[in-house]
Structures are given as C-alpha cells and as structure tokens.
C-alpha cells in the first residue's frame, strides 16, 4: 500500500499567514459575526527528527473571523517552551503523547525527570477575558485572539495538586463556573475534582478520589448535579512514567480484566455517590450526560479497546491507510444508582468521532443532535461529517470524494427556535486542490451553504471554539 491519499494532512503547514478576505463559494449568513479559533499540529518535524503521533505535532492556532459575509483568516505557531526549545536546539526538546525527547547525559543529570510539555495542541477555552490554548498538562497558554501571538502561561492562584488534566473542561451555565479535574501522580495517586468561577484563576478543590492506578481519560461527563469520571482500564504505571524513557502514553497498560468504571461524583461536596461497572471499553470523547428518573445517562464514543491510540501514530496513518481506526461507536450508557452494573445501547451504527452538540442549550440535558466526523468505509481515515438524531436513532452524512473534513463546530443562529437552527463550521482538506477549506453547512437541512478556500493546506487539527465578536462571555462557547 502506498502513501495515504490524505498524507498532506500530516505534513507541516508551509507558512503562517493573515488574510483579510478569503475567496468564498456560496453565501455566508450575515448573522455569523464571530470567530472560530482552533488548535492542532502545525508541524511534525524538528530538524532531522519527527514526532511519531498525530497528537504530538507542535501546536498552531487557526482563526476564521466572520463579518458581513466575509471571512478573514490567520494561522500562527504557539511559541510554547516546547516550540522555542525545539527551534533553538534543532531537535525535539520535550516528550509528547507518543514521542520521547532524547537528552544528553549532561541534560539528564541536570534534569532527571521528564519535563511536562506545554505544547497546547488540543483545545481552546476562555477563562475570564483570557483566550487559552490547552493540552493535558495543566499549563494553559494565553494568546491574543486577533494576532494569535503567544502571551504567557495562565497562572493559577491555588495549590490544587496534579500534573495531568483534561483539555475538555465543562462549563456550568447556572453557576457560571468551570468544572474539571487533575490527576495527582503522588505515590498515592488521586483525582482532584475542582470548580473555578468563570472569571477567576483560583481552582477550588471539591473532592479528592484516591486510586491505585490512574486511568488515561481524555474527557469526562457532567450532569446538573454530578461529574462522571469514566475510568477506562488503560492504567498508568507510575514508576515506568518516571524512569522508562518510553513515550508518555506507552506507560499506560491496557488491563481489560479490570473493566471500565463510572465514578459518579456529587458536585456539591465531591463525594463519590455511585460506581457503575461495565465490561472494558475505551473512549476519548464523552458527548453528553443527563439525569432522568433514577438514572444517569452517559453518551460517549466507544472503542472495544485502546488500540485506536496505536492506530493514530503517523506510521500506520500514512502507510496502512486501509487499516485505520479513527471513529468509534456512539453508545448510551445507563447508570442506575441502585445497580452496580452499567448497561448500554448503541445509538446508531454510523461510526463517529470529534462529537459536538449545541452545548449551551443541551449540555447536562436531554437532547437530540450530535455532530461529528466519520468514515465512509471501515478501516479508512475520517472522510465525512455525520449528524446523528439520538431520539429517532438515525444519521445524515456529508461526504465528497477527496475531502477530509475536521471537527464540526455548531453555531446557533440568533434566537434559534430549535436545537439545530444554525450552522456547522468544519475545516477540511481537499486532496485534489492540495489546500484546506472551511465548509459551512446548514445544521438543520445538512446542505452546504458555503465553502471558503484557503491558499495552502493545514495539518489535520483537533478542537476549536466559536466566539462572539465581544468575547467576554461564554455564550457561544462549547467545550
Ligand atoms: Co478531544
């Protein structure tokens, strides 16, 4: 098998740029007047070295700004320490998810423990007036939302313990607060659950849950009253992390005999009120969770095991493009508080990843629609967009040959009457033109409204958020 047809999506961006008006086919709705800001890899190469995993590349921000039917664009590398050190040394300086940094003996003697990376390549959030680019180390990077220049770290004024976090915090609109967690890798590991007011930089520890071995968790679920930590049996060997020299994620072992546990934690006092048990499965992304009657419903994108992580190394992605696992099964788990076993149903057969919902309206509540990426053929990379109706259990597809669309971000129309009244924004790669483009779909009809042409390609990215022009509120911020 030759190189994958989408290989350009894993090649370095050729340039950083700023464009006031990009060419548009179709019409952009006049009400769309904010900015989509995304993060993801900008390059996988440093000097003669290369990062090994899709999640590893040095972070680059992308911004699409909409005004009066026009679209401006900018892309720029984040000048993290990981980036600056790599530039200065001409080699990889900090280990990433699937790549180790090789250090000289002198460097290792001076700095025996691996340094955390600040390569903020996973997601964008807003805290107070600070735009943050984040990864799974608790070192968010503050950037200027217009110029995309790197400003500083976001400095927390507290002492909540932990070295690993999620790039997907949840927002509670009633409390105007963020909920998230840290994994504390002390000799006795624990999960630190915290709350933080929307405009604060102080995390309040609301609960600390001791664990024998910390699980690798990319996201969590939240209902009105509860946090749900879904502990997959991909478990950290702490000693190995400290001394093995293996890439970060390779210090976690898949232990299916342990099963997957749902820890239900009360937001008001941090107590674990229920532990649901299930057969082992793995997931990156929760979709939504809500309470109904005597149960908690948890929707997520499941995989039978953690081999999806291996599948997303660049070598298999580029050279075994008929054996890729890049999308999972949309499952609904039912946690009954008086029953230890969690049960599930498959919501639709259509594979899905990078799931998004109308977050402000639907998070923690009953809802109808999930938007995501998908795969037209089993074993292939992401090449379509999916809209799932979880109430009627059906899916609609957007697919075009030679196109590889990314995470679909839903933006509600002003005064939207229905859950899906608005647009979908998705940045894709067209392997025919060798350029990236922004696709705008009518979220309700699922018809293409407009396509915005970029003058070059961008590597495939992960997550982004849409912000109103005056970004002092989270009003359109999803997660
Ligand atoms: Co994610």
Short mmCIF file of C-alpha atoms and ligand atoms in Angstrom, two decimals:
data_model
loop_
_atom_site.label_atom_id
_atom_site.label_comp_id
_atom_site.label_asym_id
_atom_site.label_seq_id
_atom_site.Cartn_x
_atom_site.Cartn_y
_atom_site.Cartn_z
CA UNK A 1 0.00 0.00 0.00
CA UNK A 2 1.40 3.39 -0.98
CA UNK A 3 1.25 6.57 0.99
CA UNK A 4 -2.22 7.62 2.17
CA UNK A 5 -4.23 9.93 -0.13
CA UNK A 6 -4.65 12.36 2.80
CA UNK A 7 -0.92 12.41 3.64
CA UNK A 8 -0.80 16.19 3.21
CA UNK A 9 -2.93 16.45 6.35
CA UNK A 10 0.05 15.16 8.32
CA UNK A 11 2.62 17.39 6.57
CA UNK A 12 3.86 20.66 8.06
CA UNK A 13 1.98 23.86 7.26
CA UNK A 14 4.09 25.74 4.71
CA UNK A 15 3.56 29.15 6.23
CA UNK A 16 1.99 31.34 8.85
CA UNK A 17 -0.30 33.98 7.37
CA UNK A 18 -3.00 36.61 7.75
CA UNK A 19 -5.69 37.20 5.12
CA UNK A 20 -8.39 39.87 5.30
CA UNK A 21 -10.83 38.21 2.88
CA UNK A 22 -10.64 34.67 1.56
CA UNK A 23 -12.44 33.60 -1.64
CA UNK A 24 -15.92 32.18 -0.95
CA UNK A 25 -18.20 29.92 -2.97
CA UNK A 26 -21.79 30.26 -1.81
CA UNK A 27 -23.10 32.67 0.80
CA UNK A 28 -22.14 33.11 4.45
CA UNK A 29 -25.13 34.00 6.65
CA UNK A 30 -25.00 37.68 7.62
CA UNK A 31 -25.67 36.88 11.29
CA UNK A 32 -22.37 34.97 11.58
CA UNK A 33 -20.16 37.66 13.11
CA UNK A 34 -17.67 35.95 15.41
CA UNK A 35 -14.51 33.89 15.21
CA UNK A 36 -13.78 30.20 15.04
CA UNK A 37 -10.43 29.60 16.77
CA UNK A 38 -8.85 26.15 16.55
CA UNK A 39 -5.65 24.46 17.62
CA UNK A 40 -3.78 21.46 16.30
CA UNK A 41 -0.42 20.45 14.97
CA UNK A 42 1.47 22.89 12.70
CA UNK A 43 4.42 20.61 12.02
CA UNK A 44 5.60 17.11 12.91
CA UNK A 45 9.25 17.84 12.14
CA UNK A 46 12.02 19.43 14.17
CA UNK A 47 15.40 19.48 12.44
CA UNK A 48 16.02 15.91 11.35
CA UNK A 49 13.65 14.48 13.96
CA UNK A 50 9.94 13.79 13.65
CA UNK A 51 7.16 13.39 16.15
CA UNK A 52 5.52 9.97 15.96
CA UNK A 53 1.86 10.52 16.82
CA UNK A 54 -0.95 12.73 15.44
CA UNK A 55 -1.34 14.25 18.94
CA UNK A 56 2.34 15.29 19.12
CA UNK A 57 2.97 17.95 16.47
CA UNK A 58 3.96 21.47 17.54
CA UNK A 59 0.80 23.48 18.06
CA UNK A 60 -0.51 26.03 15.60
CA UNK A 61 -3.55 28.28 16.08
CA UNK A 62 -6.05 28.90 13.27
CA UNK A 63 -8.63 31.70 13.27
CA UNK A 64 -11.56 32.27 10.90
CA UNK A 65 -13.39 35.58 11.54
CA UNK A 66 -16.76 36.33 10.00
CA UNK A 67 -18.22 39.77 9.29
CA UNK A 68 -20.85 40.90 6.76
CA UNK A 69 -20.49 37.70 4.76
CA UNK A 70 -16.68 37.98 4.52
CA UNK A 71 -14.14 35.65 6.09
CA UNK A 72 -10.70 36.65 7.40
CA UNK A 73 -8.11 34.03 8.31
CA UNK A 74 -4.86 33.73 10.25
CA UNK A 75 -2.64 30.85 11.34
CA UNK A 76 0.36 31.05 13.65
CA UNK A 77 2.53 28.72 15.73
CA UNK A 78 2.16 28.85 19.51
CA UNK A 79 5.51 29.90 20.93
CA UNK A 80 5.42 27.46 23.82
CA UNK A 81 8.59 26.41 25.63
CA UNK A 82 8.37 23.12 23.71
CA UNK A 83 8.36 25.14 20.46
CA UNK A 84 11.07 27.61 21.48
CA UNK A 85 13.41 24.90 22.78
CA UNK A 86 12.88 22.84 19.63
CA UNK A 87 13.67 25.88 17.47
CA UNK A 88 16.77 26.70 19.50
CA UNK A 89 18.17 23.18 19.65
CA UNK A 90 17.02 21.92 16.27
CA UNK A 91 15.69 18.82 17.98
CA UNK A 92 12.68 17.64 19.97
CA UNK A 93 13.10 19.02 23.49
CA UNK A 94 10.04 17.83 25.40
CA UNK A 95 8.36 14.47 25.26
CA UNK A 96 4.84 14.44 23.86
CA UNK A 97 1.95 11.96 23.96
CA UNK A 98 3.67 9.41 21.69
CA UNK A 99 7.20 10.76 21.31
CA UNK A 100 10.16 10.86 23.70
CA UNK A 101 12.76 13.60 23.71
CA UNK A 102 16.30 12.26 23.65
CA UNK A 103 18.54 14.12 26.04
CA UNK A 104 22.29 14.03 26.50
CA UNK A 105 23.73 12.57 29.69
CA UNK A 106 24.53 16.07 30.99
CA UNK A 107 20.97 17.22 30.38
CA UNK A 108 19.64 14.12 32.14
CA UNK A 109 21.87 14.66 35.17
CA UNK A 110 20.77 18.27 35.39
CA UNK A 111 17.09 17.47 34.88
CA UNK A 112 16.49 13.79 35.71
CA UNK A 113 12.67 13.80 35.49
CA UNK A 114 10.93 14.35 32.17
CA UNK A 115 9.66 17.92 31.85
CA UNK A 116 5.96 18.45 31.18
CA UNK A 117 5.15 19.67 27.73
CA UNK A 118 3.29 22.94 27.22
CA UNK A 119 2.56 22.18 23.55
CA UNK A 120 -1.07 23.34 23.66
CA UNK A 121 -2.36 21.45 20.67
CA UNK A 122 -5.71 20.02 21.83
CA UNK A 123 -8.38 22.63 22.58
CA UNK A 124 -9.27 26.31 23.07
CA UNK A 125 -11.08 27.71 26.11
CA UNK A 126 -11.91 31.12 27.53
CA UNK A 127 -11.28 31.94 31.19
CA UNK A 128 -12.31 35.44 32.20
CA UNK A 129 -11.02 37.52 29.28
CA UNK A 130 -8.13 35.15 28.59
CA UNK A 131 -8.12 33.03 25.48
CA UNK A 132 -6.32 29.79 26.32
CA UNK A 133 -4.89 27.04 24.21
CA UNK A 134 -4.68 23.85 26.24
CA UNK A 135 -3.33 20.33 26.30
CA UNK A 136 -3.28 17.64 29.01
CA UNK A 137 -0.60 19.26 31.14
CA UNK A 138 -2.03 21.97 33.43
CA UNK A 139 -0.08 24.75 31.68
CA UNK A 140 -2.61 26.63 29.53
CA UNK A 141 -1.13 29.19 27.15
CA UNK A 142 -2.72 32.64 26.87
CA UNK A 143 -2.83 34.07 23.35
CA UNK A 144 -4.08 37.19 21.60
CA UNK A 145 -7.28 36.21 19.75
CA UNK A 146 -6.62 38.65 16.89
CA UNK A 147 -2.88 38.41 16.18
CA UNK A 148 -2.69 34.85 17.60
CA UNK A 149 0.57 35.84 19.32
CA UNK A 150 1.59 33.87 22.40
CA UNK A 151 1.37 35.98 25.57
CA UNK A 152 2.04 33.96 28.73
CA UNK A 153 1.06 30.95 30.75
CA UNK A 154 -2.28 31.17 32.53
CA UNK A 155 -1.22 31.34 36.19
CA UNK A 156 -3.44 29.57 38.72
CA UNK A 157 -3.55 31.12 42.19
CA UNK A 158 -4.12 27.97 44.20
CA UNK A 159 -2.49 24.72 45.17
CA UNK A 160 -4.80 22.05 43.74
CA UNK A 161 -2.47 19.07 43.29
CA UNK A 162 -1.96 17.31 39.95
CA UNK A 163 0.23 17.04 36.86
CA UNK A 164 -2.23 15.79 34.25
CA UNK A 165 -5.58 17.29 33.32
CA UNK A 166 -8.17 17.20 30.55
CA UNK A 167 -8.27 19.61 27.62
CA UNK A 168 -12.08 19.37 27.79
CA UNK A 169 -13.32 21.19 30.93
CA UNK A 170 -17.08 21.50 31.37
CA UNK A 171 -18.97 24.74 31.83
CA UNK A 172 -21.91 25.08 34.20
CA UNK A 173 -24.05 27.93 32.86
CA UNK A 174 -26.21 28.18 36.00
CA UNK A 175 -23.21 28.65 38.25
CA UNK A 176 -21.09 30.48 35.65
CA UNK A 177 -18.26 28.11 36.57
CA UNK A 178 -15.89 25.59 35.08
CA UNK A 179 -15.62 22.02 36.37
CA UNK A 180 -12.59 19.88 35.65
CA UNK A 181 -10.03 17.60 37.29
CA UNK A 182 -6.33 16.98 37.75
CA UNK A 183 -4.64 13.62 38.09
CA UNK A 184 -2.22 13.78 41.00
CA UNK A 185 0.71 11.42 40.46
CA UNK A 186 1.87 11.42 44.08
CA UNK A 187 2.98 8.00 45.41
CA UNK A 188 -0.70 7.63 46.31
CA UNK A 189 -2.44 8.67 43.10
CA UNK A 190 -5.69 10.60 43.21
CA UNK A 191 -8.09 12.54 41.03
CA UNK A 192 -8.55 16.15 42.19
CA UNK A 193 -12.00 17.38 41.14
CA UNK A 194 -12.21 21.17 41.03
CA UNK A 195 -14.52 24.06 40.31
CA UNK A 196 -13.46 27.50 39.12
CA UNK A 197 -15.57 30.64 38.68
CA UNK A 198 -15.68 31.77 35.05
CA UNK A 199 -13.65 34.91 35.69
CA UNK A 200 -11.27 33.53 38.31
CA UNK A 201 -7.84 31.92 38.30
CA UNK A 202 -8.46 30.05 41.55
CA UNK A 203 -9.46 26.42 41.39
CA UNK A 204 -11.44 25.20 44.40
CA UNK A 205 -10.79 21.55 45.21
CA UNK A 206 -14.17 19.92 45.73
CA UNK A 207 -13.10 16.31 46.09
CA UNK A 208 -10.07 14.07 46.01
CA UNK A 209 -10.51 10.45 44.94
CA UNK A 210 -7.67 8.05 45.74
CA UNK A 211 -6.89 5.42 43.08
CA UNK A 212 -4.42 2.56 42.89
CA UNK A 213 -3.52 3.33 39.29
CA UNK A 214 -4.62 6.44 37.41
CA UNK A 215 -6.53 5.83 34.18
CA UNK A 216 -5.94 7.65 30.91
CA UNK A 217 -9.04 9.80 30.47
CA UNK A 218 -9.36 12.42 27.73
CA UNK A 219 -12.77 13.83 28.73
CA UNK A 220 -15.44 13.41 31.42
CA UNK A 221 -19.19 13.73 31.68
CA UNK A 222 -21.27 16.25 33.62
CA UNK A 223 -24.95 16.40 34.56
CA UNK A 224 -26.75 19.05 36.60
CA UNK A 225 -25.61 17.57 39.90
CA UNK A 226 -22.81 15.16 39.06
CA UNK A 227 -19.38 14.78 37.49
CA UNK A 228 -18.85 11.41 35.80
CA UNK A 229 -15.27 10.18 35.53
CA UNK A 230 -15.24 7.21 33.17
CA UNK A 231 -12.20 5.20 34.18
CA UNK A 232 -11.12 3.01 31.29
CA UNK A 233 -8.71 0.21 32.20
CA UNK A 234 -5.84 1.96 30.42
CA UNK A 235 -3.86 2.33 33.62
CA UNK A 236 -0.70 4.23 34.41
CA UNK A 237 2.44 2.51 35.56
CA UNK A 238 3.76 5.46 37.57
CA UNK A 239 7.27 4.10 38.02
CA UNK A 240 7.52 3.40 34.31
CA UNK A 241 6.47 7.00 33.57
CA UNK A 242 9.29 8.30 35.74
CA UNK A 243 12.11 6.03 34.62
CA UNK A 244 11.27 4.05 31.46
CA UNK A 245 12.09 6.74 28.93
CA UNK A 246 9.10 5.49 26.91
CA UNK A 247 6.69 7.98 25.32
CA UNK A 248 4.03 9.22 27.78
CA UNK A 249 1.09 7.10 26.63
CA UNK A 250 3.18 3.93 26.38
CA UNK A 251 3.46 3.93 30.18
CA UNK A 252 -0.24 3.08 30.40
CA UNK A 253 -1.20 -0.61 30.20
CA UNK A 254 -4.50 -1.95 28.84
CA UNK A 255 -5.92 -4.20 31.59
CA UNK A 256 -9.32 -5.32 30.28
CA UNK A 257 -9.91 -7.67 33.21
CA UNK A 258 -10.39 -4.56 35.36
CA UNK A 259 -13.40 -3.43 33.31
CA UNK A 260 -14.44 0.20 32.92
CA UNK A 261 -15.75 2.09 35.97
CA UNK A 262 -18.05 5.09 36.03
CA UNK A 263 -17.33 7.23 39.09
CA UNK A 264 -20.33 9.45 39.84
CA UNK A 265 -19.18 12.42 41.92
CA UNK A 266 -21.56 14.92 43.52
CA UNK A 267 -20.61 18.47 42.50
CA UNK A 268 -21.84 19.96 45.78
CA UNK A 269 -19.49 18.01 48.07
CA UNK A 270 -17.13 15.93 45.93
CA UNK A 271 -18.43 12.61 47.29
CA UNK A 272 -18.45 9.52 45.07
CA UNK A 273 -22.15 8.60 45.28
CA UNK A 274 -22.10 5.70 42.82
CA UNK A 275 -19.67 3.46 40.97
CA UNK A 276 -21.02 1.82 37.82
CA UNK A 277 -19.19 -1.18 36.41
CA UNK A 278 -19.05 -2.36 32.84
CA UNK A 279 -17.07 -4.59 30.51
CA UNK A 280 -13.84 -2.94 29.42
CA UNK A 281 -14.07 -0.34 26.69
CA UNK A 282 -12.15 2.82 25.80
CA UNK A 283 -13.19 6.32 24.69
CA UNK A 284 -11.68 9.70 24.06
CA UNK A 285 -14.87 11.72 23.97
CA UNK A 286 -17.96 11.96 26.08
CA UNK A 287 -20.81 13.50 24.11
CA UNK A 288 -23.32 14.49 26.79
CA UNK A 289 -24.77 13.26 30.08
CA UNK A 290 -28.00 13.95 31.93
CA UNK A 291 -30.18 12.76 34.80
CA UNK A 292 -33.56 11.19 34.23
CA UNK A 293 -35.77 9.32 36.73
CA UNK A 294 -33.40 7.18 38.83
CA UNK A 295 -30.60 7.01 36.37
CA UNK A 296 -27.77 8.92 34.78
CA UNK A 297 -27.44 8.72 31.01
CA UNK A 298 -23.90 8.95 29.60
CA UNK A 299 -23.37 9.21 25.84
CA UNK A 300 -19.87 8.67 24.50
CA UNK A 301 -17.87 7.41 21.53
CA UNK A 302 -16.64 3.93 22.47
CA UNK A 303 -13.96 1.56 21.21
CA UNK A 304 -13.65 -2.10 22.27
CA UNK A 305 -10.11 -1.40 23.50
CA UNK A 306 -7.35 1.21 23.40
CA UNK A 307 -5.87 0.12 20.05
CA UNK A 308 -7.27 3.31 18.48
CA UNK A 309 -4.33 5.06 20.18
CA UNK A 310 -1.83 2.88 18.29
CA UNK A 311 -3.80 3.41 15.09
CA UNK A 312 -3.23 7.17 15.27
CA UNK A 313 0.57 7.01 15.13
CA UNK A 314 1.77 8.62 11.90
CA UNK A 315 3.36 5.45 10.56
CA UNK A 316 0.10 3.44 10.36
CA UNK A 317 -1.91 6.55 9.38
CA UNK A 318 0.38 7.23 6.43
CA UNK A 319 1.34 3.73 5.34
CA UNK A 320 -1.52 1.42 6.34
CA UNK A 321 -4.43 3.61 5.33
CA UNK A 322 -6.79 0.67 4.87
CA UNK A 323 -6.42 -0.45 8.50
CA UNK A 324 -7.05 2.80 10.35
CA UNK A 325 -9.33 3.11 13.36
CA UNK A 326 -10.36 6.76 13.54
CA UNK A 327 -14.01 6.67 14.61
CA UNK A 328 -15.96 4.71 17.21
CA UNK A 329 -19.42 3.61 18.25
CA UNK A 330 -21.94 6.10 19.66
CA UNK A 331 -23.14 4.42 22.86
CA UNK A 332 -25.61 5.40 25.55
CA UNK A 333 -24.73 4.05 29.00
CA UNK A 334 -27.36 3.85 31.71
CA UNK A 335 -26.14 4.21 35.29
CA UNK A 336 -28.85 3.26 37.76
CA UNK A 337 -27.89 4.46 41.21
CA UNK A 338 -29.19 1.30 42.90
CA UNK A 339 -27.47 -1.11 40.50
CA UNK A 340 -23.74 -1.79 40.20
CA UNK A 341 -23.77 -2.80 36.53
CA UNK A 342 -23.95 -0.16 33.84
CA UNK A 343 -25.77 -1.17 30.67
CA UNK A 344 -25.59 0.36 27.22
CA UNK A 345 -27.29 0.61 23.89
CA UNK A 346 -25.78 1.59 20.53
CA UNK A 347 -27.49 4.79 19.38
CA UNK A 348 -26.63 4.45 15.66
CA UNK A 349 -24.38 2.13 13.66
CA UNK A 350 -22.66 5.02 11.87
CA UNK A 351 -19.10 5.46 13.21
CA UNK A 352 -18.37 8.89 14.72
CA UNK A 353 -15.59 10.93 16.37
CA UNK A 354 -14.89 14.50 17.49
CA UNK A 355 -18.53 14.78 18.65
CA UNK A 356 -20.14 18.17 19.24
CA UNK A 357 -23.57 19.24 20.45
CA UNK A 358 -25.42 22.53 20.88
CA UNK A 359 -23.54 22.82 24.14
CA UNK A 360 -25.08 25.85 25.78
CA UNK A 361 -28.62 24.66 25.17
CA UNK A 362 -28.16 20.93 25.69
CA UNK A 363 -25.24 20.08 27.93
CA UNK A 364 -26.47 18.24 31.07
CA UNK A 365 -29.93 17.95 29.47
CA UNK A 366 -31.99 15.67 27.23
CA UNK A 367 -31.02 16.49 23.65
CA UNK A 368 -31.48 15.36 20.08
CA UNK A 369 -28.46 16.03 17.86
CA UNK A 370 -24.78 15.06 17.80
CA UNK A 371 -22.44 16.30 15.07
CA UNK A 372 -19.16 14.56 14.35
CA UNK A 373 -16.71 13.27 11.79
CA UNK A 374 -16.99 9.77 10.39
CA UNK A 375 -15.58 7.25 7.94
CA UNK A 376 -17.25 6.21 4.69
CA UNK A 377 -15.51 2.82 4.76
CA UNK A 378 -14.46 0.72 7.68
CA UNK A 379 -10.68 0.88 8.17
CA UNK A 380 -10.40 4.27 6.46
CA UNK A 381 -9.46 7.65 7.90
CA UNK A 382 -12.03 10.37 8.65
CA UNK A 383 -13.64 11.44 5.36
CA UNK A 384 -17.16 12.61 6.16
CA UNK A 385 -19.36 14.55 8.53
CA UNK A 386 -22.18 12.93 10.46
CA UNK A 387 -25.29 14.38 12.10
CA UNK A 388 -26.95 11.92 14.46
CA UNK A 389 -30.50 12.25 15.74
CA UNK A 390 -30.24 10.36 19.04
CA UNK A 391 -34.01 10.45 19.58
CA UNK A 392 -35.02 9.00 16.22
CA UNK A 393 -31.79 6.97 16.01
CA UNK A 394 -30.71 7.93 12.51
CA UNK A 395 -27.76 9.65 10.85
CA UNK A 396 -27.22 12.05 7.96
CA UNK A 397 -23.90 12.20 6.11
CA UNK A 398 -21.91 14.87 4.28
CA UNK A 399 -19.32 13.24 2.03
CA UNK A 400 -17.36 14.31 -1.00
CA UNK A 401 -14.55 12.30 -2.56
CA UNK A 402 -11.02 13.54 -1.91
CA UNK A 403 -12.26 15.67 1.01
CA UNK A 404 -11.29 15.10 4.64
CA UNK A 405 -13.39 17.30 6.93
CA UNK A 406 -12.49 18.03 10.57
CA UNK A 407 -14.44 18.54 13.80
CA UNK A 408 -17.85 20.13 13.07
CA UNK A 409 -18.49 23.09 15.36
CA UNK A 410 -22.16 24.02 15.76
CA UNK A 411 -23.03 27.74 15.91
CA UNK A 412 -26.61 28.56 16.83
CA UNK A 413 -28.49 31.20 14.84
CA UNK A 414 -29.54 34.24 16.89
CA UNK A 415 -32.82 33.48 18.71
CA UNK A 416 -32.77 29.93 17.35
CA UNK A 417 -36.12 28.23 18.00
CA UNK A 418 -34.90 24.66 17.53
CA UNK A 419 -31.84 22.75 18.69
CA UNK A 420 -30.31 22.50 15.19
CA UNK A 421 -31.11 26.00 13.89
CA UNK A 422 -27.67 27.30 12.96
CA UNK A 423 -24.58 26.35 11.02
CA UNK A 424 -21.78 23.81 11.15
CA UNK A 425 -18.20 25.02 10.65
CA UNK A 426 -15.67 22.35 9.63
CA UNK A 427 -12.10 22.82 8.38
CA UNK A 428 -11.23 20.18 5.81
CA UNK A 429 -8.51 19.15 3.40
CA UNK A 430 -9.16 18.81 -0.32
CA UNK A 431 -6.53 16.37 -1.57
CA UNK A 432 -7.24 17.34 -5.20
CA UNK A 433 -6.50 21.06 -4.82
CA UNK A 434 -3.92 20.30 -2.09
CA UNK A 435 -5.45 23.08 0.01
CA UNK A 436 -7.59 23.27 3.11
CA UNK A 437 -11.04 24.84 3.15
CA UNK A 438 -13.74 25.86 5.60
CA UNK A 439 -17.05 24.16 4.98
CA UNK A 440 -20.27 25.79 6.18
CA UNK A 441 -23.34 23.57 6.37
CA UNK A 442 -26.89 24.44 7.33
CA UNK A 443 -27.06 22.37 10.52
CA UNK A 444 -30.80 21.74 10.12
CA UNK A 445 -31.08 20.81 6.42
CA UNK A 446 -27.49 19.47 6.26
CA UNK A 447 -27.00 21.31 2.94
CA UNK A 448 -23.75 23.03 2.02
CA UNK A 449 -24.13 26.82 2.29
CA UNK A 450 -20.61 27.98 1.54
CA UNK A 451 -17.02 26.90 1.13
CA UNK A 452 -14.10 29.18 1.92
CA UNK A 453 -10.83 28.44 0.09
CA UNK A 454 -7.52 28.64 1.90
CA UNK A 455 -4.36 29.40 -0.10
CA UNK A 456 -2.49 26.45 1.41
CA UNK A 457 -3.02 23.30 3.43
CA UNK A 458 -3.20 22.95 7.20
CA UNK A 459 -2.38 19.73 9.06
CA UNK A 460 -5.44 17.94 10.48
CA UNK A 461 -6.34 19.56 13.80
CA UNK A 462 -8.42 18.56 16.83
CA UNK A 463 -10.73 21.02 18.54
CA UNK A 464 -11.84 24.62 18.28
CA UNK A 465 -14.44 27.02 19.63
CA UNK A 466 -16.64 29.72 18.18
CA UNK A 467 -16.64 33.08 19.99
CA UNK A 468 -18.96 36.02 19.66
CA UNK A 469 -17.29 39.24 18.49
CA UNK A 470 -17.28 40.54 22.06
CA UNK A 471 -15.77 37.52 23.69
CA UNK A 472 -16.42 38.48 27.29
CA UNK A 473 -18.97 35.75 27.74
CA UNK A 474 -19.15 32.05 27.13
CA UNK A 475 -22.42 32.50 25.31
CA UNK A 476 -21.39 30.56 22.24
CA UNK A 477 -18.56 28.63 23.76
CA UNK A 478 -18.94 24.93 23.54
CA UNK A 479 -16.15 22.88 25.03
CO1 LIG B 1 -10.57 15.79 22.46
#
